[in-house]
mmCIF file of C-alpha atoms and ligand atoms in Angstrom:
data_model
loop_
_atom_site.group_PDB
_atom_site.id
_atom_site.type_symbol
_atom_site.label_atom_id
_atom_site.label_comp_id
_atom_site.label_asym_id
_atom_site.label_seq_id
_atom_site.Cartn_x
_atom_site.Cartn_y
_atom_site.Cartn_z
ATOM 1 C CA MET A 981 -6.295 24.924 33.046
ATOM 2 C CA GLU A 982 -5.906 21.309 31.822
ATOM 3 C CA THR A 983 -5.858 18.952 34.817
ATOM 4 C CA ASP A 984 -6.141 15.634 32.965
ATOM 5 C CA PRO A 985 -3.133 15.094 30.678
ATOM 6 C CA TYR A 986 -4.809 12.059 29.058
ATOM 7 C CA ARG A 987 -8.202 13.569 28.162
ATOM 8 C CA ARG A 988 -7.374 13.726 24.478
ATOM 9 C CA GLU A 989 -5.981 10.176 24.356
ATOM 10 C CA ARG A 990 -9.150 8.998 26.058
ATOM 11 C CA GLU A 991 -11.347 10.812 23.522
ATOM 12 C CA GLU A 992 -9.413 9.188 20.689
ATOM 13 C CA MET A 993 -9.690 5.774 22.348
ATOM 14 C CA VAL A 994 -13.475 6.137 22.568
ATOM 15 C CA GLU A 995 -13.870 7.453 19.009
ATOM 16 C CA PHE A 996 -11.443 5.269 17.052
ATOM 17 C CA GLN A 997 -11.205 2.038 19.048
ATOM 18 C CA VAL A 998 -14.736 1.835 20.428
ATOM 19 C CA ARG A 999 -17.375 3.918 18.570
ATOM 20 C CA ALA A 1000 -15.798 3.321 15.150
ATOM 21 C CA ARG A 1001 -15.988 -0.438 15.733
ATOM 22 C CA GLY A 1002 -19.722 -0.361 16.358
ATOM 23 C CA ILE A 1003 -20.320 0.344 20.050
ATOM 24 C CA ARG A 1004 -23.466 2.517 20.088
ATOM 25 C CA ASN A 1005 -24.625 2.653 23.716
ATOM 26 C CA GLU A 1006 -24.108 6.310 24.674
ATOM 27 C CA ARG A 1007 -23.983 5.554 28.402
ATOM 28 C CA VAL A 1008 -21.145 3.081 27.836
ATOM 29 C CA LEU A 1009 -19.290 5.547 25.604
ATOM 30 C CA ALA A 1010 -19.733 8.345 28.168
ATOM 31 C CA ALA A 1011 -18.484 6.123 30.990
ATOM 32 C CA MET A 1012 -15.376 5.205 28.992
ATOM 33 C CA GLN A 1013 -14.831 8.889 28.276
ATOM 34 C CA LYS A 1014 -15.115 9.721 31.963
ATOM 35 C CA ILE A 1015 -13.115 6.984 33.738
ATOM 36 C CA PRO A 1016 -9.356 7.749 33.779
ATOM 37 C CA ARG A 1017 -7.992 4.389 32.570
ATOM 38 C CA HIS A 1018 -4.400 5.564 33.175
ATOM 39 C CA LEU A 1019 -5.074 5.444 36.948
ATOM 40 C CA PHE A 1020 -5.781 1.697 36.686
ATOM 41 C CA VAL A 1021 -2.484 0.555 35.139
ATOM 42 C CA PRO A 1022 0.965 0.299 36.780
ATOM 43 C CA LYS A 1023 2.890 3.597 36.704
ATOM 44 C CA ASN A 1024 5.374 2.290 34.122
ATOM 45 C CA PHE A 1025 2.492 1.561 31.705
ATOM 46 C CA GLU A 1026 0.632 4.825 32.266
ATOM 47 C CA ARG A 1027 1.515 6.241 28.866
ATOM 48 C CA ALA A 1028 0.237 3.077 27.169
ATOM 49 C CA ALA A 1029 -3.081 3.109 29.040
ATOM 50 C CA TYR A 1030 -5.138 4.267 26.019
ATOM 51 C CA GLU A 1031 -3.505 1.987 23.453
ATOM 52 C CA ASP A 1032 -5.527 -0.638 21.610
ATOM 53 C CA ARG A 1033 -4.331 -3.624 23.666
ATOM 54 C CA PRO A 1034 -4.448 -5.308 27.057
ATOM 55 C CA LEU A 1035 -1.701 -4.395 29.556
ATOM 56 C CA PRO A 1036 -0.079 -6.263 32.452
ATOM 57 C CA ILE A 1037 -1.225 -5.311 35.967
ATOM 58 C CA GLY A 1038 1.025 -7.665 37.988
ATOM 59 C CA GLU A 1039 0.619 -11.219 39.314
ATOM 60 C CA GLY A 1040 0.497 -12.461 35.689
ATOM 61 C CA GLN A 1041 -2.887 -10.730 35.151
ATOM 62 C CA THR A 1042 -4.076 -8.099 32.678
ATOM 63 C CA ILE A 1043 -6.392 -5.149 32.186
ATOM 64 C CA SER A 1044 -8.378 -5.982 29.038
ATOM 65 C CA GLN A 1045 -8.190 -4.154 25.698
ATOM 66 C CA PRO A 1046 -10.569 -1.140 25.755
ATOM 67 C CA TYR A 1047 -12.663 -2.462 22.845
ATOM 68 C CA ILE A 1048 -13.280 -5.818 24.551
ATOM 69 C CA VAL A 1049 -14.251 -3.990 27.754
ATOM 70 C CA ALA A 1050 -16.706 -1.915 25.676
ATOM 71 C CA VAL A 1051 -18.256 -4.947 23.946
ATOM 72 C CA MET A 1052 -18.777 -6.807 27.213
ATOM 73 C CA THR A 1053 -20.160 -3.749 28.983
ATOM 74 C CA GLU A 1054 -22.581 -2.915 26.168
ATOM 75 C CA GLN A 1055 -23.851 -6.490 26.028
ATOM 76 C CA LEU A 1056 -24.735 -6.369 29.736
ATOM 77 C CA GLU A 1057 -27.508 -3.831 28.867
ATOM 78 C CA ILE A 1058 -27.144 -2.168 32.269
ATOM 79 C CA ARG A 1059 -29.913 0.125 33.557
ATOM 80 C CA SER A 1060 -29.288 2.711 36.260
ATOM 81 C CA HIS A 1061 -31.164 0.721 38.928
ATOM 82 C CA ASP A 1062 -29.349 -2.569 38.186
ATOM 83 C CA ARG A 1063 -27.307 -4.644 40.603
ATOM 84 C CA VAL A 1064 -24.187 -6.000 38.924
ATOM 85 C CA LEU A 1065 -21.667 -8.696 39.828
ATOM 86 C CA GLU A 1066 -18.186 -8.764 38.301
ATOM 87 C CA ILE A 1067 -15.921 -11.785 38.637
ATOM 88 C CA GLY A 1068 -12.220 -10.837 38.266
ATOM 89 C CA THR A 1069 -11.679 -7.325 39.670
ATOM 90 C CA GLY A 1070 -8.089 -7.073 38.391
ATOM 91 C CA SER A 1071 -7.232 -3.366 38.190
ATOM 92 C CA GLY A 1072 -10.750 -2.192 39.074
ATOM 93 C CA TYR A 1073 -11.191 -0.451 35.691
ATOM 94 C CA GLN A 1074 -14.164 -2.538 34.539
ATOM 95 C CA ALA A 1075 -15.738 -2.154 37.984
ATOM 96 C CA ALA A 1076 -15.356 1.641 37.714
ATOM 97 C CA LEU A 1077 -17.255 1.633 34.408
ATOM 98 C CA LEU A 1078 -19.965 -0.575 35.899
ATOM 99 C CA ALA A 1079 -20.294 1.819 38.845
ATOM 100 C CA GLU A 1080 -21.016 4.636 36.360
ATOM 101 C CA LEU A 1081 -23.853 2.637 34.846
ATOM 102 C CA ALA A 1082 -25.465 0.697 37.687
ATOM 103 C CA GLU A 1083 -26.797 1.248 41.189
ATOM 104 C CA LYS A 1084 -24.734 -1.421 42.941
ATOM 105 C CA VAL A 1085 -21.542 -3.230 41.900
ATOM 106 C CA VAL A 1086 -19.967 -6.192 43.665
ATOM 107 C CA SER A 1087 -16.633 -7.351 42.267
ATOM 108 C CA VAL A 1088 -14.901 -10.562 43.352
ATOM 109 C CA GLU A 1089 -11.116 -11.017 43.014
ATOM 110 C CA ARG A 1090 -9.186 -14.181 43.865
ATOM 111 C CA LEU A 1091 -5.848 -12.444 44.584
ATOM 112 C CA ALA A 1092 -5.853 -10.240 47.706
ATOM 113 C CA HIS A 1093 -2.981 -8.065 46.476
ATOM 114 C CA LEU A 1094 -4.854 -7.152 43.290
ATOM 115 C CA ALA A 1095 -8.021 -6.474 45.282
ATOM 116 C CA ASP A 1096 -6.075 -4.009 47.486
ATOM 117 C CA GLN A 1097 -4.568 -2.344 44.428
ATOM 118 C CA ALA A 1098 -8.001 -2.076 42.781
ATOM 119 C CA ARG A 1099 -9.440 -0.418 45.910
ATOM 120 C CA GLU A 1100 -6.587 2.129 45.776
ATOM 121 C CA ASN A 1101 -7.115 2.717 42.039
ATOM 122 C CA LEU A 1102 -10.832 3.293 42.518
ATOM 123 C CA ALA A 1103 -10.208 5.721 45.377
ATOM 124 C CA ARG A 1104 -7.645 7.682 43.317
ATOM 125 C CA ALA A 1105 -10.129 7.862 40.440
ATOM 126 C CA GLY A 1106 -12.831 9.088 42.829
ATOM 127 C CA VAL A 1107 -15.118 6.128 42.132
ATOM 128 C CA SER A 1108 -17.434 4.976 44.908
ATOM 129 C CA GLY A 1109 -20.145 2.342 44.950
ATOM 130 C CA VAL A 1110 -17.975 -0.715 44.287
ATOM 131 C CA GLU A 1111 -17.790 -3.476 46.889
ATOM 132 C CA ILE A 1112 -14.656 -5.578 46.334
ATOM 133 C CA VAL A 1113 -14.656 -9.056 47.816
ATOM 134 C CA VAL A 1114 -11.657 -11.413 47.974
ATOM 135 C CA GLY A 1115 -12.665 -14.969 47.156
ATOM 136 C CA ASP A 1116 -13.428 -17.586 44.535
ATOM 137 C CA GLY A 1117 -15.735 -15.829 42.103
ATOM 138 C CA THR A 1118 -16.706 -19.098 40.404
ATOM 139 C CA GLU A 1119 -19.012 -19.478 43.410
ATOM 140 C CA GLY A 1120 -20.495 -16.033 42.752
ATOM 141 C CA TYR A 1121 -21.414 -13.911 45.749
ATOM 142 C CA PRO A 1122 -24.682 -15.197 47.258
ATOM 143 C CA PRO A 1123 -25.140 -12.470 49.941
ATOM 144 C CA GLU A 1124 -26.059 -9.846 47.287
ATOM 145 C CA ALA A 1125 -27.826 -12.159 44.789
ATOM 146 C CA PRO A 1126 -29.853 -12.049 42.599
ATOM 147 C CA TYR A 1127 -28.051 -9.826 40.070
ATOM 148 C CA ASP A 1128 -29.432 -8.092 36.976
ATOM 149 C CA ALA A 1129 -26.110 -8.504 35.196
ATOM 150 C CA ILE A 1130 -22.989 -10.621 35.724
ATOM 151 C CA ILE A 1131 -19.680 -10.132 33.906
ATOM 152 C CA VAL A 1132 -16.856 -12.649 34.099
ATOM 153 C CA THR A 1133 -13.494 -11.209 33.049
ATOM 154 C CA ALA A 1134 -11.502 -14.454 33.143
ATOM 155 C CA ALA A 1135 -12.087 -17.585 31.079
ATOM 156 C CA SER A 1136 -13.530 -20.924 32.149
ATOM 157 C CA PRO A 1137 -14.377 -24.174 30.331
ATOM 158 C CA GLU A 1138 -18.090 -23.641 31.066
ATOM 159 C CA ILE A 1139 -20.213 -20.971 32.711
ATOM 160 C CA PRO A 1140 -20.024 -21.686 36.460
ATOM 161 C CA GLN A 1141 -23.461 -22.942 37.546
ATOM 162 C CA PRO A 1142 -23.565 -20.758 40.717
ATOM 163 C CA LEU A 1143 -23.399 -17.653 38.492
ATOM 164 C CA ILE A 1144 -26.382 -18.838 36.429
ATOM 165 C CA ASP A 1145 -28.233 -19.559 39.669
ATOM 166 C CA GLN A 1146 -27.479 -16.052 41.033
ATOM 167 C CA LEU A 1147 -28.714 -14.290 37.881
ATOM 168 C CA GLY A 1148 -32.178 -12.781 38.343
ATOM 169 C CA LYS A 1149 -35.123 -13.129 35.950
ATOM 170 C CA GLY A 1150 -34.314 -11.212 32.759
ATOM 171 C CA GLY A 1151 -30.660 -11.068 33.844
ATOM 172 C CA ARG A 1152 -27.731 -10.925 31.409
ATOM 173 C CA LEU A 1153 -24.383 -12.683 31.869
ATOM 174 C CA VAL A 1154 -21.311 -12.194 29.652
ATOM 175 C CA ALA A 1155 -18.297 -14.495 29.940
ATOM 176 C CA PRO A 1156 -15.423 -15.943 27.889
ATOM 177 C CA ILE A 1157 -15.956 -19.704 27.623
ATOM 178 C CA GLY A 1158 -13.663 -22.353 26.127
ATOM 179 C CA PRO A 1159 -10.059 -23.616 26.075
ATOM 180 C CA ARG A 1160 -7.257 -22.081 28.154
ATOM 181 C CA GLU A 1161 -5.632 -20.001 25.405
ATOM 182 C CA CYS A 1162 -8.542 -18.404 23.527
ATOM 183 C CA GLN A 1163 -12.304 -18.655 23.920
ATOM 184 C CA ASP A 1164 -15.765 -17.639 22.671
ATOM 185 C CA LEU A 1165 -17.371 -14.655 24.311
ATOM 186 C CA VAL A 1166 -20.849 -15.791 25.303
ATOM 187 C CA LYS A 1167 -23.933 -13.876 26.421
ATOM 188 C CA LEU A 1168 -26.581 -15.653 28.407
ATOM 189 C CA VAL A 1169 -30.052 -14.212 29.034
ATOM 190 C CA LYS A 1170 -32.253 -15.744 31.710
ATOM 191 C CA ARG A 1171 -35.776 -15.843 30.350
ATOM 192 C CA GLU A 1172 -38.936 -17.231 31.905
ATOM 193 C CA GLY A 1173 -38.126 -20.908 32.414
ATOM 194 C CA ARG A 1174 -35.142 -21.056 30.037
ATOM 195 C CA VAL A 1175 -31.694 -19.662 29.360
ATOM 196 C CA GLU A 1176 -30.835 -18.199 25.963
ATOM 197 C CA THR A 1177 -27.195 -18.307 24.806
ATOM 198 C CA ILE A 1178 -25.818 -15.829 22.250
ATOM 199 C CA PRO A 1179 -22.261 -16.142 20.816
ATOM 200 C CA LEU A 1180 -20.383 -12.822 20.554
ATOM 201 C CA GLY A 1181 -17.089 -13.818 18.882
ATOM 202 C CA GLY A 1182 -13.561 -14.906 19.737
ATOM 203 C CA VAL A 1183 -11.474 -13.541 22.638
ATOM 204 C CA CYS A 1184 -8.372 -14.502 24.669
ATOM 205 C CA PHE A 1185 -8.601 -14.164 28.461
ATOM 206 C CA VAL A 1186 -6.522 -15.315 31.439
ATOM 207 C CA PRO A 1187 -7.998 -18.369 33.208
ATOM 208 C CA LEU A 1188 -10.727 -18.263 35.833
ATOM 209 C CA ILE A 1189 -9.253 -20.407 38.596
ATOM 210 C CA GLY A 1190 -11.589 -21.925 41.150
ATOM 211 C CA GLN A 1191 -14.013 -24.623 42.116
ATOM 212 C CA PHE A 1192 -16.266 -24.134 39.054
ATOM 213 C CA GLY A 1193 -13.501 -22.960 36.698
ATOM 214 C CA TRP A 1194 -10.001 -24.221 35.973
ATOM 215 C CA GLN A 1195 -8.314 -26.139 38.776
ATOM 216 C CA GLY A 1196 -5.018 -24.664 40.022
ATOM 217 C CA GLU A 1197 -2.368 -22.548 38.300
ATOM 218 C CA VAL A 1198 -1.674 -22.875 34.601
ATOM 219 C CA SER A 1199 1.415 -24.793 33.585
ATOM 220 C CA PRO A 1200 2.872 -23.587 30.278
HETATM 221 N N1 SAM B 1578 -11.727 -6.792 34.970
HETATM 222 C C1 SAM B 1578 -10.337 -6.543 35.200
HETATM 223 C C2 SAM B 1578 -9.957 -5.122 34.994
HETATM 224 O O1 SAM B 1578 -10.819 -4.278 34.693
HETATM 225 O O2 SAM B 1578 -8.771 -4.807 35.185
HETATM 226 C C3 SAM B 1578 -9.442 -7.470 34.397
HETATM 227 C C4 SAM B 1578 -9.512 -8.848 34.913
HETATM 228 S S1 SAM B 1578 -8.173 -9.888 34.534
HETATM 229 C C5 SAM B 1578 -8.334 -10.129 32.808
HETATM 230 C C6 SAM B 1578 -8.809 -11.390 35.255
HETATM 231 C C7 SAM B 1578 -8.860 -11.368 36.766
HETATM 232 O O3 SAM B 1578 -9.600 -12.507 37.215
HETATM 233 C C8 SAM B 1578 -7.504 -11.476 37.438
HETATM 234 O O4 SAM B 1578 -7.320 -10.402 38.308
HETATM 235 C C9 SAM B 1578 -7.558 -12.802 38.184
HETATM 236 O O5 SAM B 1578 -6.824 -12.824 39.395
HETATM 237 C C10 SAM B 1578 -9.047 -12.924 38.430
HETATM 238 N N2 SAM B 1578 -9.531 -14.278 38.737
HETATM 239 C C11 SAM B 1578 -9.146 -15.468 38.220
HETATM 240 N N3 SAM B 1578 -9.855 -16.468 38.770
HETATM 241 C C12 SAM B 1578 -10.724 -15.892 39.658
HETATM 242 C C13 SAM B 1578 -11.735 -16.380 40.537
HETATM 243 N N4 SAM B 1578 -12.039 -17.684 40.653
HETATM 244 N N5 SAM B 1578 -12.414 -15.489 41.288
HETATM 245 C C14 SAM B 1578 -12.153 -14.165 41.221
HETATM 246 N N6 SAM B 1578 -11.211 -13.643 40.410
HETATM 247 C C15 SAM B 1578 -10.512 -14.501 39.620
#
């Protein structure tokens, strides 16, 4: 008996939006096949959950387009024993994928209501192993540092220095960096004594608001 009405949509999402565009990491592809994205969007958007676009999740925020989620996740090069920090929990979908790939996931969300919703979404999806913290993620989360990988899912003018500081040796960080509207996706790798920066292409993310990000709400 079919218990997941969206299994086929999810398969098509993975094949045509993600694999066909060059994502090769089988663990990432398997995680995207497994996690029920439709449980992470508002009920009235459930049927659009596997479409090739971001969707609103309330409070003016979004769940990112599946392909962008895949690119960022692949670039983190997560190993099963890794400790991962996400900044910008939103719906909890990205955190659920990270939990499939890593040993420990901490996700920081600025808006308490979204953090609560994400905890509910994760529970409904049967995902454990994610610690959600309400706070200013531009400061990172020092109690669990250092991290093997850090993903920032909101955009800031520069990479917040506390996140670079909390990245362990050999650690990877992926973040959208640049102006408020659209930005460059950047990967940073912490090598012995230096930090390597790799550009990954253009993206458009909501702003990262906090001490080491944008100051205050966006005015149109
Ligand atoms: N990763 C999310 C998902 O899977 O649904 C999507 C994240 S959404 C594009 C960006 C999120 O970053 C929003 O939920 C927003 O409230 C959050 N955010 C913005 N500034 C933040 C900050 N300083 N610390 C933590 N979260 C922040």
